[in-house]
PDB file of C-alpha atoms and ligand atoms in Angstrom:
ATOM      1  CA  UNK A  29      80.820 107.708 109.554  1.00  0.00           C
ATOM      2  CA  UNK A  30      83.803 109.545 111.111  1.00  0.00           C
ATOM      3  CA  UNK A  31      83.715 112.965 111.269  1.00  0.00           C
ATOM      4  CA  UNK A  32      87.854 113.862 111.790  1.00  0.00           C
ATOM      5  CA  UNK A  33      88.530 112.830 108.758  1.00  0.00           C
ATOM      6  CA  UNK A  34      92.379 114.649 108.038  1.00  0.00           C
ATOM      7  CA  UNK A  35      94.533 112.344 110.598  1.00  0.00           C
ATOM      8  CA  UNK A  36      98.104 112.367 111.736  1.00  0.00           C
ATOM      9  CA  UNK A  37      98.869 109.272 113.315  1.00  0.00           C
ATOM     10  CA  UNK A  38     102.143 109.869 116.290  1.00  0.00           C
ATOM     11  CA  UNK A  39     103.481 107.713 118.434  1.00  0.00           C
ATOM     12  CA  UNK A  40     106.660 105.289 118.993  1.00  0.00           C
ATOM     13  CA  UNK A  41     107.603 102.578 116.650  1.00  0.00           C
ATOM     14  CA  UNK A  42     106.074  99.669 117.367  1.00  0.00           C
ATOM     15  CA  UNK A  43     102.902 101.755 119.134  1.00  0.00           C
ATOM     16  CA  UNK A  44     100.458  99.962 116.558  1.00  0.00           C
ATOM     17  CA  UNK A  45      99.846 102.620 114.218  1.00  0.00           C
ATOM     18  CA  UNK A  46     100.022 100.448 111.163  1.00  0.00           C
ATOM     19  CA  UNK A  47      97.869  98.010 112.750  1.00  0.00           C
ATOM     20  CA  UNK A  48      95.041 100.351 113.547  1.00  0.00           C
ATOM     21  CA  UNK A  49      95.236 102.047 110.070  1.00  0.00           C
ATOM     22  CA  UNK A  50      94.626  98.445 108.977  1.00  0.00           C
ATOM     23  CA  UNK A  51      91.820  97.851 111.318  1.00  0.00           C
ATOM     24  CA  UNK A  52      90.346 101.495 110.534  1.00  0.00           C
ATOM     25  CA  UNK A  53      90.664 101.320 107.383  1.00  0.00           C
ATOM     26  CA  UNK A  54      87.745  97.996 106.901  1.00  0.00           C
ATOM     27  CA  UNK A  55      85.644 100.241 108.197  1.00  0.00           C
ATOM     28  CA  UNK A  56      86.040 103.914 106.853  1.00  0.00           C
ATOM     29  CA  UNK A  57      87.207 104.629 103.073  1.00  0.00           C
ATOM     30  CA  UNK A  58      90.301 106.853 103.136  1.00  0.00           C
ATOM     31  CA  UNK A  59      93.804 107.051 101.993  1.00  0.00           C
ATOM     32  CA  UNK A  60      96.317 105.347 103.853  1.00  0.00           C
ATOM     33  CA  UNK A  61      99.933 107.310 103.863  1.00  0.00           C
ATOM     34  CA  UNK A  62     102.712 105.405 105.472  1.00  0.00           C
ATOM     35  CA  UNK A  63     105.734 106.786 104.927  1.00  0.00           C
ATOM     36  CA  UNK A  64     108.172 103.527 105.933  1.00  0.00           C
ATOM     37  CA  UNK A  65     105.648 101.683 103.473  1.00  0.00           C
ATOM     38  CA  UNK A  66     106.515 104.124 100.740  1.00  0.00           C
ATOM     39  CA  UNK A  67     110.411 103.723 101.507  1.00  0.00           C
ATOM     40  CA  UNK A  68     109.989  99.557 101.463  1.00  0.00           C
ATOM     41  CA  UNK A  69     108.426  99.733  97.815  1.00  0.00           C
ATOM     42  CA  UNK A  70     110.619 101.945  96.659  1.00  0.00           C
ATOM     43  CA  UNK A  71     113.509 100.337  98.029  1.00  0.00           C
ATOM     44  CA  UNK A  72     112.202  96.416  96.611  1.00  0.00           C
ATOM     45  CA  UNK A  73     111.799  98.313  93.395  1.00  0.00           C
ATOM     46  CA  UNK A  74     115.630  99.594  93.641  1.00  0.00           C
ATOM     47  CA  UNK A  75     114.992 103.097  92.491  1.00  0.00           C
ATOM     48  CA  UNK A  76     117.441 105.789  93.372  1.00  0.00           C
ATOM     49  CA  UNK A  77     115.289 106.959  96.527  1.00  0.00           C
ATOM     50  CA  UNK A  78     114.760 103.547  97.775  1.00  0.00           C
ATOM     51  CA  UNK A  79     118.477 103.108  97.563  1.00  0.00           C
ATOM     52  CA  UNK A  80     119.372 106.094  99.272  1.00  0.00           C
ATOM     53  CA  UNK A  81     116.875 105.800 102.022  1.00  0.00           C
ATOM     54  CA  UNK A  82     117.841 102.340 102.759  1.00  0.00           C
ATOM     55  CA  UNK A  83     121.195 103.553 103.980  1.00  0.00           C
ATOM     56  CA  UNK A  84     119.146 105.301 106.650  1.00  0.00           C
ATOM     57  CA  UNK A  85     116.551 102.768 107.439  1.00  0.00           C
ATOM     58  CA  UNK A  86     119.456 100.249 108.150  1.00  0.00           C
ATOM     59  CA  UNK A  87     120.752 102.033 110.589  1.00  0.00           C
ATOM     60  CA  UNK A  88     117.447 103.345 112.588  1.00  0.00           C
ATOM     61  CA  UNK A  89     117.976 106.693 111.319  1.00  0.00           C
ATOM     62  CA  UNK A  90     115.278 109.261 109.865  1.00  0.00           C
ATOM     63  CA  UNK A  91     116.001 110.119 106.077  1.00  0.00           C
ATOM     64  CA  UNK A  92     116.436 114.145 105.671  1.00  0.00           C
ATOM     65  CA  UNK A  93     113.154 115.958 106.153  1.00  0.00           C
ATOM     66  CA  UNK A  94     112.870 117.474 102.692  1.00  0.00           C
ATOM     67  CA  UNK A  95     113.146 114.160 101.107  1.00  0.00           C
ATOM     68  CA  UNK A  96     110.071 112.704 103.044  1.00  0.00           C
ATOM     69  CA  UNK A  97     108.161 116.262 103.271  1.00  0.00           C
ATOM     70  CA  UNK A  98     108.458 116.390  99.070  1.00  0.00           C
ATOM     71  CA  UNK A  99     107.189 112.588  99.056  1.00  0.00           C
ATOM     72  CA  UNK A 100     104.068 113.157 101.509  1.00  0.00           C
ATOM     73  CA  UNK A 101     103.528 116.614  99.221  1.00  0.00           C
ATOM     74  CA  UNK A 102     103.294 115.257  96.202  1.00  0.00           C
ATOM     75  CA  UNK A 103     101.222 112.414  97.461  1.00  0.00           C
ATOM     76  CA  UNK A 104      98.847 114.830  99.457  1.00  0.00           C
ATOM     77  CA  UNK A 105      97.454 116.875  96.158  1.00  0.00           C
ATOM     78  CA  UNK A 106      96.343 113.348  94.614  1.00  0.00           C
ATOM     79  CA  UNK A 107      92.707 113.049  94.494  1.00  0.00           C
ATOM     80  CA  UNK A 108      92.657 109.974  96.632  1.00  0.00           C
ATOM     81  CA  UNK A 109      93.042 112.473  99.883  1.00  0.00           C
ATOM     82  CA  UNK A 110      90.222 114.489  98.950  1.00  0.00           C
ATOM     83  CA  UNK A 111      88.012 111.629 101.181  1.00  0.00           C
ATOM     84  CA  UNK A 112      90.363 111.706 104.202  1.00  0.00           C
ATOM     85  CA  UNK A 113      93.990 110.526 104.707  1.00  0.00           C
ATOM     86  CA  UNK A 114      95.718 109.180 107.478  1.00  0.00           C
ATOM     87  CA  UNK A 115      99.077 109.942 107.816  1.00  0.00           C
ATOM     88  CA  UNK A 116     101.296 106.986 109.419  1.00  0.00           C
ATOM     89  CA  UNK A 117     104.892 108.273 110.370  1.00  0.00           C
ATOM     90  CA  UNK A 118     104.679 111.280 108.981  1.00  0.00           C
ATOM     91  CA  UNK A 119     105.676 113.949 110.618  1.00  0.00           C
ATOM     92  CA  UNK A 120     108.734 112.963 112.626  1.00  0.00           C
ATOM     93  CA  UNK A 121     110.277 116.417 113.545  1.00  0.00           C
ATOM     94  CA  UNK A 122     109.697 119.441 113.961  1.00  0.00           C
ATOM     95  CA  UNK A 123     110.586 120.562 110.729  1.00  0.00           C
ATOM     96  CA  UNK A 124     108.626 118.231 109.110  1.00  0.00           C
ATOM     97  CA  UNK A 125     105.709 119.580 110.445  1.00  0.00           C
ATOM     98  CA  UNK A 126     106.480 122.836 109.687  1.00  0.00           C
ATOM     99  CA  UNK A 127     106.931 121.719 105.903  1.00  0.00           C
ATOM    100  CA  UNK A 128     103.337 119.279 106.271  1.00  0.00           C
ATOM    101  CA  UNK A 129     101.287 122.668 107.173  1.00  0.00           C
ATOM    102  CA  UNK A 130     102.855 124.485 103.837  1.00  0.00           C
ATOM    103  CA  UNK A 131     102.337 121.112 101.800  1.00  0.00           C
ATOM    104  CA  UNK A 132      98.767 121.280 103.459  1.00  0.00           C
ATOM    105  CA  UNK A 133      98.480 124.810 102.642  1.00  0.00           C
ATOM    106  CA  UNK A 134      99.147 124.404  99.068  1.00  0.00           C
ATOM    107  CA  UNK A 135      97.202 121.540  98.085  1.00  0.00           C
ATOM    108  CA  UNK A 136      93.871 123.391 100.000  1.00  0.00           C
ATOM    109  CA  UNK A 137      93.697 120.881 102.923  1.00  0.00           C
ATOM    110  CA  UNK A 138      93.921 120.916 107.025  1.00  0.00           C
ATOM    111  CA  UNK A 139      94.463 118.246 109.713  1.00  0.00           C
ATOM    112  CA  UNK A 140      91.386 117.553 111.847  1.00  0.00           C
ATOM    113  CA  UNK A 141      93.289 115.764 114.229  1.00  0.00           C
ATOM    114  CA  UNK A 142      96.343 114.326 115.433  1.00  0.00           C
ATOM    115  CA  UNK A 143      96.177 110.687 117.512  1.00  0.00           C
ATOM    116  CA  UNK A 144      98.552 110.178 119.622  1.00  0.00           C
ATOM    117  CA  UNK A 145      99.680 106.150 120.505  1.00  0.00           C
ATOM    118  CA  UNK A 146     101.207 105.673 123.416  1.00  0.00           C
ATOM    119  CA  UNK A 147     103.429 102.991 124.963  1.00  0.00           C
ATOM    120  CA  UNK A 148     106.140 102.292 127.085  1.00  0.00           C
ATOM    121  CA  UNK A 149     109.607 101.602 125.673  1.00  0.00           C
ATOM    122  CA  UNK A 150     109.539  98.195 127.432  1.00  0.00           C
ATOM    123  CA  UNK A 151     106.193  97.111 125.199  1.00  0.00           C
ATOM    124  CA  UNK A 152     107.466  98.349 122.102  1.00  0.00           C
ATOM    125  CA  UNK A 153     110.916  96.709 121.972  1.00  0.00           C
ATOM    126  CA  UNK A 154     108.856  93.282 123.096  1.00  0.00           C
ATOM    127  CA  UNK A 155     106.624  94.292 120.199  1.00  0.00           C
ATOM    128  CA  UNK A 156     109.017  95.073 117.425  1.00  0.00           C
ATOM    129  CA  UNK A 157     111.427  92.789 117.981  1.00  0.00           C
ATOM    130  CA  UNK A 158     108.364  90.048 117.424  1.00  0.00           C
ATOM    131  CA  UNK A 159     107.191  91.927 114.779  1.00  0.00           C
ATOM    132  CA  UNK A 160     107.122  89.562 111.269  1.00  0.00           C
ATOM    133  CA  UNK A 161     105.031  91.110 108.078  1.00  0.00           C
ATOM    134  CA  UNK A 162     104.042  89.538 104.868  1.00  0.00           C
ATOM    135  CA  UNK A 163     106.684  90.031 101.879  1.00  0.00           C
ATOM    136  CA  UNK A 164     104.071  90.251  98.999  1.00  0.00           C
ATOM    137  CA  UNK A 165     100.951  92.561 100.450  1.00  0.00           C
ATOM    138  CA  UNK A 166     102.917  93.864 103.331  1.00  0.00           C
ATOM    139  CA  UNK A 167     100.178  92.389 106.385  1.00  0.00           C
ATOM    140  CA  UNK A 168     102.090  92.696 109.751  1.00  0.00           C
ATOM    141  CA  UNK A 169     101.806  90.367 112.051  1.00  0.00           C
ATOM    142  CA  UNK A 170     103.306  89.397 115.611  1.00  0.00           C
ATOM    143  CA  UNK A 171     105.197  86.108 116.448  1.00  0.00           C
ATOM    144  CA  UNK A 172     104.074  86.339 120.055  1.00  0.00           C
ATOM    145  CA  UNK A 173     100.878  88.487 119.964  1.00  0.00           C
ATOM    146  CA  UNK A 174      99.201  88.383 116.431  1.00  0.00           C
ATOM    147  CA  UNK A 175     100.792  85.380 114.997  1.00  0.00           C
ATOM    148  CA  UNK A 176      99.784  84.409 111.474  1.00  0.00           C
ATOM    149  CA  UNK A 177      97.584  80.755 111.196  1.00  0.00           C
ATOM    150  CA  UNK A 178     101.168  79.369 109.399  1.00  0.00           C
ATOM    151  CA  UNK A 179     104.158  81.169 110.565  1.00  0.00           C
ATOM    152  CA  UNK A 180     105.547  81.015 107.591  1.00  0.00           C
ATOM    153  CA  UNK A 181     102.888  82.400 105.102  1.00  0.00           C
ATOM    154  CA  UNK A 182     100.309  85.217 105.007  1.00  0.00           C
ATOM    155  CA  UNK A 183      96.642  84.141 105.973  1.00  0.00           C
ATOM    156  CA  UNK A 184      95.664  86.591 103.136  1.00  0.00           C
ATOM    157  CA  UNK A 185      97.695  86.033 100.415  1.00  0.00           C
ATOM    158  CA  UNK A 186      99.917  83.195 101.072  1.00  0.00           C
ATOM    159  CA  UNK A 187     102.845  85.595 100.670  1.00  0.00           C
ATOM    160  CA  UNK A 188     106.330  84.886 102.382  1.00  0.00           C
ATOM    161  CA  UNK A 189     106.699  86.250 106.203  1.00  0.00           C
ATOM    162  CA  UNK A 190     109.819  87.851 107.117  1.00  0.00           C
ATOM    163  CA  UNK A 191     111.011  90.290 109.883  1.00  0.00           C
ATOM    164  CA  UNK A 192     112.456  93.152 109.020  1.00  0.00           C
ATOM    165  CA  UNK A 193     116.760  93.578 109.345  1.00  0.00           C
ATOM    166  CA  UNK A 194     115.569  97.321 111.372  1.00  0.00           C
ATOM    167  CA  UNK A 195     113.750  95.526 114.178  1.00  0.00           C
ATOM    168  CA  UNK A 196     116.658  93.776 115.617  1.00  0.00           C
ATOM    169  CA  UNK A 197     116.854  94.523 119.312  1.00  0.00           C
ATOM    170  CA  UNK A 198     119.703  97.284 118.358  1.00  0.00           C
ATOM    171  CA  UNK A 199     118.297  98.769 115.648  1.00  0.00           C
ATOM    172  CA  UNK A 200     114.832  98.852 117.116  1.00  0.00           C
ATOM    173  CA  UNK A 201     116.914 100.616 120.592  1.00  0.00           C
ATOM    174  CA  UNK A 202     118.380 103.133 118.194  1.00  0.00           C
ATOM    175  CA  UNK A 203     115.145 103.933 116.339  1.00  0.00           C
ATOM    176  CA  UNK A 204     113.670 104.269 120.061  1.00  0.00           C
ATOM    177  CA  UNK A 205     116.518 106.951 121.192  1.00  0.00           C
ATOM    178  CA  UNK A 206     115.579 108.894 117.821  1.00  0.00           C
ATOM    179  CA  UNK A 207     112.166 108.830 118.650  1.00  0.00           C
ATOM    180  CA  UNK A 208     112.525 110.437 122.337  1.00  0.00           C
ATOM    181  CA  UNK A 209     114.683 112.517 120.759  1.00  0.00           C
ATOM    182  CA  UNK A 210     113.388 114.240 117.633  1.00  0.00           C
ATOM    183  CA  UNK A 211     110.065 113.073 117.112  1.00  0.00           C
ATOM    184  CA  UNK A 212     108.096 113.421 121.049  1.00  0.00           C
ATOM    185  CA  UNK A 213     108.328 117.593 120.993  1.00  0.00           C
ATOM    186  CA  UNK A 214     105.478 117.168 118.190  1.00  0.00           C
ATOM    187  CA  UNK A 215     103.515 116.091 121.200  1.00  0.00           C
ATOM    188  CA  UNK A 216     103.435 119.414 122.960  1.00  0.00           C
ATOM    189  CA  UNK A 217     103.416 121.245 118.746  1.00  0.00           C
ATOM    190  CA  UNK A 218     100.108 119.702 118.371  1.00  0.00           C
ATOM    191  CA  UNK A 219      98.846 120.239 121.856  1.00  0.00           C
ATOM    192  CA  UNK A 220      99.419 123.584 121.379  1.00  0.00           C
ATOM    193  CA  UNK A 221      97.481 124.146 118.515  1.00  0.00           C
ATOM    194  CA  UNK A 222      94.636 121.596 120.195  1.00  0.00           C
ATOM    195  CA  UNK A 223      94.700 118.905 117.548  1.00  0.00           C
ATOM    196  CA  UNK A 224      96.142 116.272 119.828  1.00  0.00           C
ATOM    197  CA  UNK A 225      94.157 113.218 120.703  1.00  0.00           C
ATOM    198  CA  UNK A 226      95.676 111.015 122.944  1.00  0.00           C
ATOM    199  CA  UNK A 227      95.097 106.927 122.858  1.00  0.00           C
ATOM    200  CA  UNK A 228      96.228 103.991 124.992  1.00  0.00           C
ATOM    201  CA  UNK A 229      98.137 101.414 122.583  1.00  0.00           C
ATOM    202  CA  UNK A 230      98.659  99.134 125.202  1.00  0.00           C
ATOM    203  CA  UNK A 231      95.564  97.382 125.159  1.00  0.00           C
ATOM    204  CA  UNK A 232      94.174  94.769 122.714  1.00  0.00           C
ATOM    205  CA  UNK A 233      93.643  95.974 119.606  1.00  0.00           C
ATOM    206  CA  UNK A 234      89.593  96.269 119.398  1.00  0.00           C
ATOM    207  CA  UNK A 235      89.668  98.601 122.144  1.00  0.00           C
ATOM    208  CA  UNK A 236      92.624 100.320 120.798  1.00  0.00           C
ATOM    209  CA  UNK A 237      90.467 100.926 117.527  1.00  0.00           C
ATOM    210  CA  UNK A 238      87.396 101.351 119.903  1.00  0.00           C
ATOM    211  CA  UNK A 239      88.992 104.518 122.029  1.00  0.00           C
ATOM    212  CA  UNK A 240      90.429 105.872 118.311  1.00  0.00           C
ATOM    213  CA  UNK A 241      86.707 105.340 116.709  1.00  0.00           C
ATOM    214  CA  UNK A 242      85.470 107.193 119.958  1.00  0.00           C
ATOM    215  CA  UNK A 243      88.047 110.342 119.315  1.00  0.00           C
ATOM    216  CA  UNK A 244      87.340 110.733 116.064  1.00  0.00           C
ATOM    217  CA  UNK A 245      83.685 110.230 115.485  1.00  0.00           C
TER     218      UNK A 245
HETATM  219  P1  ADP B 306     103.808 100.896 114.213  1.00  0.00           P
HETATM  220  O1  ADP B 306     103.188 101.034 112.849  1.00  0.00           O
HETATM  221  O2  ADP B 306     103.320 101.937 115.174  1.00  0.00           O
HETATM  222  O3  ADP B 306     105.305 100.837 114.164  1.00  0.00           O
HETATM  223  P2  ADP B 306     102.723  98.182 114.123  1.00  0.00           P
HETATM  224  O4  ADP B 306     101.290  98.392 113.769  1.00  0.00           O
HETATM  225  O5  ADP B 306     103.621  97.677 113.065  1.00  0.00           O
HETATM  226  O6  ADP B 306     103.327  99.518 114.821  1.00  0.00           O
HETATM  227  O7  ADP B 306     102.746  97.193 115.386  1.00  0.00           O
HETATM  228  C1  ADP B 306     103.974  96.790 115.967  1.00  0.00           C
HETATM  229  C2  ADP B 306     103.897  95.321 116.336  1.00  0.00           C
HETATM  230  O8  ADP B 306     103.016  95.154 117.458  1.00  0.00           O
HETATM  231  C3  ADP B 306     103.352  94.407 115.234  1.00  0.00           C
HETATM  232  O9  ADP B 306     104.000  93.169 115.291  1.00  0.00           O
HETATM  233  C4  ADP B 306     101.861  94.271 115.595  1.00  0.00           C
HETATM  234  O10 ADP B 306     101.342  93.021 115.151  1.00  0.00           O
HETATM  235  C5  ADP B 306     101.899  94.342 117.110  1.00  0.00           C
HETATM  236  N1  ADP B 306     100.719  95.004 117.680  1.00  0.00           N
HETATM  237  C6  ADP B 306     100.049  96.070 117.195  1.00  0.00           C
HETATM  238  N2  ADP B 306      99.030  96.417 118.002  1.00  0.00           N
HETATM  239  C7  ADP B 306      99.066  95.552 119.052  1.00  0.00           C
HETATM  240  C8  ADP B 306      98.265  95.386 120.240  1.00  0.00           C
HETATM  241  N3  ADP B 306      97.235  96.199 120.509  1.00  0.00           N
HETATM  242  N4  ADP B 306      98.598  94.398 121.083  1.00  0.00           N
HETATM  243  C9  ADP B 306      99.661  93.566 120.826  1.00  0.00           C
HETATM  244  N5  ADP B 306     100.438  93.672 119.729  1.00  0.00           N
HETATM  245  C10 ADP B 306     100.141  94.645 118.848  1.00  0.00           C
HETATM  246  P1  ADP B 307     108.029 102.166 112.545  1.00  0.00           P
HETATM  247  O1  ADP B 307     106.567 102.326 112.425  1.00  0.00           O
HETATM  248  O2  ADP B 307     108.437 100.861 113.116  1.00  0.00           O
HETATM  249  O3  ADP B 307     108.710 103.314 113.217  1.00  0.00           O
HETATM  250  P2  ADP B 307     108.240 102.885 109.750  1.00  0.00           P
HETATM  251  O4  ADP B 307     107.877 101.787 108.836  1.00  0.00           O
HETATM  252  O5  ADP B 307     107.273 103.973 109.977  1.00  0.00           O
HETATM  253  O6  ADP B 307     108.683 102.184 111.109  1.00  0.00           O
HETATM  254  O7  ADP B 307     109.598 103.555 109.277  1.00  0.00           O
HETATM  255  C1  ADP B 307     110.742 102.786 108.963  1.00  0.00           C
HETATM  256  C2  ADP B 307     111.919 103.713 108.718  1.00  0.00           C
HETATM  257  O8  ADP B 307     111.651 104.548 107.580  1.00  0.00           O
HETATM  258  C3  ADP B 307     112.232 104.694 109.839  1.00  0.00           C
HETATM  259  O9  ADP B 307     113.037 104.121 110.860  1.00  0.00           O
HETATM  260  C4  ADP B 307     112.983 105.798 109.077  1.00  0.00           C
HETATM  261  O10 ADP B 307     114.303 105.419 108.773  1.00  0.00           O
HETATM  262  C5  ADP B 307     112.196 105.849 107.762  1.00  0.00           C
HETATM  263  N1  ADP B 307     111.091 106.822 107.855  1.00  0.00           N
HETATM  264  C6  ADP B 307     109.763 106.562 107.842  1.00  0.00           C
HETATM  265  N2  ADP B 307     109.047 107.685 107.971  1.00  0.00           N
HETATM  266  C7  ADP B 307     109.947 108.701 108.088  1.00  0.00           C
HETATM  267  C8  ADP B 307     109.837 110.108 108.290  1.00  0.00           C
HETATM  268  N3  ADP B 307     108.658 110.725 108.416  1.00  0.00           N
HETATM  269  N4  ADP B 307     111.009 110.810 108.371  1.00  0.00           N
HETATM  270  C9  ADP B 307     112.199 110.234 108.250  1.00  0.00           C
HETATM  271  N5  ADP B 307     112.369 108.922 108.084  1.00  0.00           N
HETATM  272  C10 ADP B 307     111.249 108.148 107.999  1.00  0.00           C
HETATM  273 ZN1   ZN B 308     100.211  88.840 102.374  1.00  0.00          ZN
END
């Protein structure tokens, strides 16, 4: 059993974040909050926020911190996070993470730790530009790395595999240049208020998930 149970999960897209939720997830029961998840649902359900977030997504920009700080909010005081949540892309500024300590504040929770992935910028545009996930239950996969048995279906649900239009080589640049730009400072936020954990993602996956198990056990 884990004992860090309250988890941000920073790093670069393309780190393997959403991967080792995956892969932590078989193995420990708690809630799973990915924020670019939550946008692609809402935006394959064409609801008003999906439609205005998409506009952002397309174009490897964030969408405005108190639209994605209300979302994770609302989702935090659920009764699913009461056994431990990990937070996957969430927060991405500063201010977000200003507005996740009131959201925490309110709903009586606190973070136990903060992991951060890291990668060079030349493994994660190799990685996201091969990066192909499953259209019905959402399973990503790798054309070069972690192919799926058929490359065109899921192995778990036989669900169509596409890439997605934001991991084009420019769009995944762009998304990169954000990154360095307004989400790394919550690198030295956390490790100033000793929550960061910091993890190799360039390694295979099992020992990714082994050094992560190792941090937060
Ligand atoms: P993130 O959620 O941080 O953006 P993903 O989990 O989607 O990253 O992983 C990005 C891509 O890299 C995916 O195609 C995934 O299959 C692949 N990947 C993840 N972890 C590894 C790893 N340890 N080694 C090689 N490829 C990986
Ligand atoms: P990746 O793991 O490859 O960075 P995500 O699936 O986490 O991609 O996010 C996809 C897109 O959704 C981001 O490029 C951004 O436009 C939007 N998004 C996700 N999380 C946030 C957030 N915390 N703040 C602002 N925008 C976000
Ligand atoms: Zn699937």
């Amino acid at each position: 059993m884990i004992k860090k149970k309250n988890l941000v999960f920073l790093g670069p897209p393309g780190a393997g974040k959403g991967t080792i939720s995956e892969a932590l997830l078989a193995k420990e029961d708690i809630t799973h909050i990915s924020t670019g998840d939550i946008f692609r649902a809402e935006i394959k359900a064409q609801s008003e926020l999906g439609k205005m977030a998409k506009d952002y997504i397309d174009k490897g920009q964030l969408v405005p911190d108190e639209v994605v700080a209300g979302m994770v909010g609302s989702r935090l005081a659920q009764d699913d996070c009461d056994k431990g949540f990990i937070l996957d892309g969430f927060p991405r500024t500063l201010p977000q993470a200003e507005m996740l300590s009131a959201e925490l504040e309110k709903c009586g929770r606190s973070l136990d730790g903060v992991i951060y992935f890291a990668a060079a910028d030349e493994v994660l545009l190799e990685r996201l530009t091969a990066r192909v996930l499953c259209k019905k239950c959402g399973k990503v996969y790798n054309k070069i790395f972690m192919p799926p048995k058929n490359a065109e279906v899921c192995d778990d649900c036989n669900g169509e595999i596409y890439q997605r239009s934001d991991d084009s080589l420019d769009t995944a640049k762009d998304r990169l240049k954000v990154y360095h730009e307004q989400t790394s400072p919550l690198i030295e936020y956390y490790k100033k208020q000793d929550l960061l954990f910091d993890i190799n993602s360039v390694q295979d996956k099992a020992d990714v998930l082994a050094d992560l198990l190792k941090v937060i056990a």
